[in-house]
Amino acid sequence: MATEHTANAPDDEPAERLNFIEVQVEADLRAGKNGGRLHTRFPPEPNGYLHIGHAKAICVNFGLAEQYAGRCNLRFDDTNPSKEEQEYVDGMREDIAWLGFSWGDREYFASDYFPKLYEWACDLIRAGLAYVDDQSVEEIRAKRGSGHAPGVDSPFRARSAEENLALFAAMRAGEFPDGAKVLRAKIDMAAANMNMRDPVLYRIQRAHHHRTGDEWCIYPLYDFAHGQSDAIEGITHSLCSLEFENHRPLYEWFLDHLDVPYRPRQIEFARLELEYTITSKRKLQQLVSDGFVSGWDDPRMPTLRGLRRRGYTPQSIRTFIDDAGVAKFNGTIPLVKLENALRDELNLSAERRMAVLRPLKVVIEDWPAEQVVERQAINNPEDESAGTRPVHLGRELWIERDDFMEDPPKKYFRLQPGGDVRLRYGCVITCREVVKDASGEVVELRCTHDPETYDGKQPADRKVKGVIHWVSAHDAVRAEVRLYDNLFREPAPLDVPEGESFTSNLNPDSLEVVTDAVVERALAAVEPGQSYQFERLGYFVPDSGDHSPSRPVFNRSVSLRDSWSKQNKS
RNA sequence: UACCCCGUGGUGUAAUUGGCAACACAACUGGUUUUGGUCCAGUCAUUCCAGGUUCGAGUCCUGGCGGGGUAACCA
């Protein structure tokens, strides 16, 4: 009952709600572990372009570093030369920087550590903890056992350290064909955790590596490279996704048995799943190579370059990721959450303009032919400093086809025969006549206007509720507008009947190209990357590839919320 | 099937050492509005189930049920 809140209470902002990783990090920091240091890393494999799922890993790793005055390394996990390419390294750098994170000079490659990893492998052999196995892939798989059955020791498991050392050196020297031999850790073929059943450490693979060229013909596997790379870089918290939980015992086994310079700690969290979206690099690759989309940067793609071209801002993505939270539960985030993050940001920052997507001609009969009235339109009602711009009203103008209905439903308060509507920033007009072509399609509206209704003034005898956007013939510039919708028609695109491909869930209407829109003249000259709200329609951005002043092309980033169409859907 | 992880409103995350289930989004109501946008107010939960410990359990214990991951010479 007592008022414990004074108006200027210094700390009545809600306590920071920590996620489970932050809780552990703070506990470590409090306990004085790692010398009070926090050091994370983002370790992508350069085998594709980064997508919204990676954005979470990026935000978590780099974000944590920012939050606790720590550091975050960028490390390319390039241990499989058959899949990795320089093109992807470049693309990833660009996308991470675009998101607004920097890794300073701490850009590393797992391949930087190949020599050290090789030494460590030899150490393991000398300690009797690794051996060269001559079995084939099939044999190894077959003898690994299953959940119920323990595995069977390899017949080569008992080779001496000397023999193993010699064989491993010969593997490296290229004396055996690909796949002929592997190096395995000697752990426990009966372990309940499959990862501990003598995991493969090195395989022979003659593939050109994007960085080390042909220097190596043997390459370490993920498990043998990752933890040690963390250790080399002094990573304190190695954050990864849930599917590596079962690998943690192995991660720690290497740390236990190798003379590593540091002991990082692995913590797993759930990946981001988004409705109507896939985040499998392989499947995204398929969409690109099978031509379902125009490329990795197609505005419908969940890749960071796709989102960028679509008009998503780095901040909106970071806000979204932040808002989604971090936990171990595997959930799916509603797509509207992403869209709202963009809307919320652009509502505050984007200047407003008028554009008509599907133009319907309006002639104001009682308007003097040559008269042009200049009105000041507010650039951004959320930001007074954005100022105003002139728009010009004339006898002929374009309005949205949707803003006129011959036979409207109840509560439709835009234009209809005999009805009236306000032109945004202009006066009230009344529809006197509907002109149709031979096929019965409405091609023109003949209207009259009330010059006493500027500046929001209502007509004397009635109240006009509807306000519509318009572009006058005087101001109009033709433009192409690309309207994007979800790439998939199902919230869970991967859920398909047996034998069917996820591509059958592709939304055939995910792209609609409008070639004859008209926009305010000023929109022709805008810079790519600059977002605008087209009033009453949504947020749009000039296409970074195709827009030019002589041929304006806009992408719809996201529509405005539309409670009218929502209420009329049922 | 074996092993590992996870179950809190429609959705995603919170809830000091057990102590009034909170925030955001969505949905629904109303209000404001020269954008059917924005903004403002209100409504919306037997914490998967069953036992147990306790003055008191979302939190601890036992057993179920449900979901996810793993069983590559991918990462």
Short mmCIF file of C-alpha atoms (C1' of nucleotides) in Angstrom, two decimals, chain B residues 40-72:
data_model
loop_
_atom_site.label_atom_id
_atom_site.label_comp_id
_atom_site.label_asym_id
_atom_site.label_seq_id
_atom_site.Cartn_x
_atom_site.Cartn_y
_atom_site.Cartn_z
"C1'" C B 40 -3.13 4.34 -25.48
"C1'" A B 41 -6.25 1.19 -22.23
"C1'" G B 42 -8.37 -3.54 -21.10
"C1'" U B 43 -9.08 -9.09 -21.57
"C1'" C B 44 -6.48 -13.84 -22.21
"C1'" A B 45 -2.42 -19.86 -17.60
"C1'" U B 46 -5.49 -25.58 -12.93
"C1'" U B 47 3.20 -24.36 -15.04
"C1'" C B 48 2.52 -32.28 -19.60
"C1'" C B 49 0.36 -36.29 -16.11
"C1'" A B 50 0.45 -39.17 -11.39
"C1'" G B 51 2.42 -39.83 -6.79
"C1'" G B 52 5.88 -38.01 -2.87
"C1'" U B 53 8.86 -34.40 0.48
"C1'" U B 54 7.24 -29.53 2.71
"C1'" C B 55 3.56 -24.78 6.50
"C1'" G B 56 4.35 -23.87 1.22
"C1'" A B 57 6.57 -26.95 -5.26
"C1'" G B 58 6.88 -24.19 -12.00
"C1'" U B 59 11.30 -24.98 -8.96
"C1'" C B 60 13.28 -30.85 -5.04
"C1'" C B 61 12.43 -36.72 -5.42
"C1'" U B 62 10.16 -41.14 -8.01
"C1'" G B 63 7.42 -43.06 -12.06
"C1'" G B 64 4.90 -42.19 -16.49
"C1'" C B 65 3.71 -39.47 -21.10
"C1'" G B 66 5.18 -36.13 -25.00
"C1'" G B 67 8.90 -33.57 -28.16
"C1'" G B 68 13.93 -33.03 -30.09
"C1'" G B 69 18.98 -34.74 -30.99
"C1'" U B 70 22.66 -38.65 -32.02
"C1'" A B 71 24.08 -43.67 -34.05
"C1'" A B 72 29.17 -39.78 -41.45
#
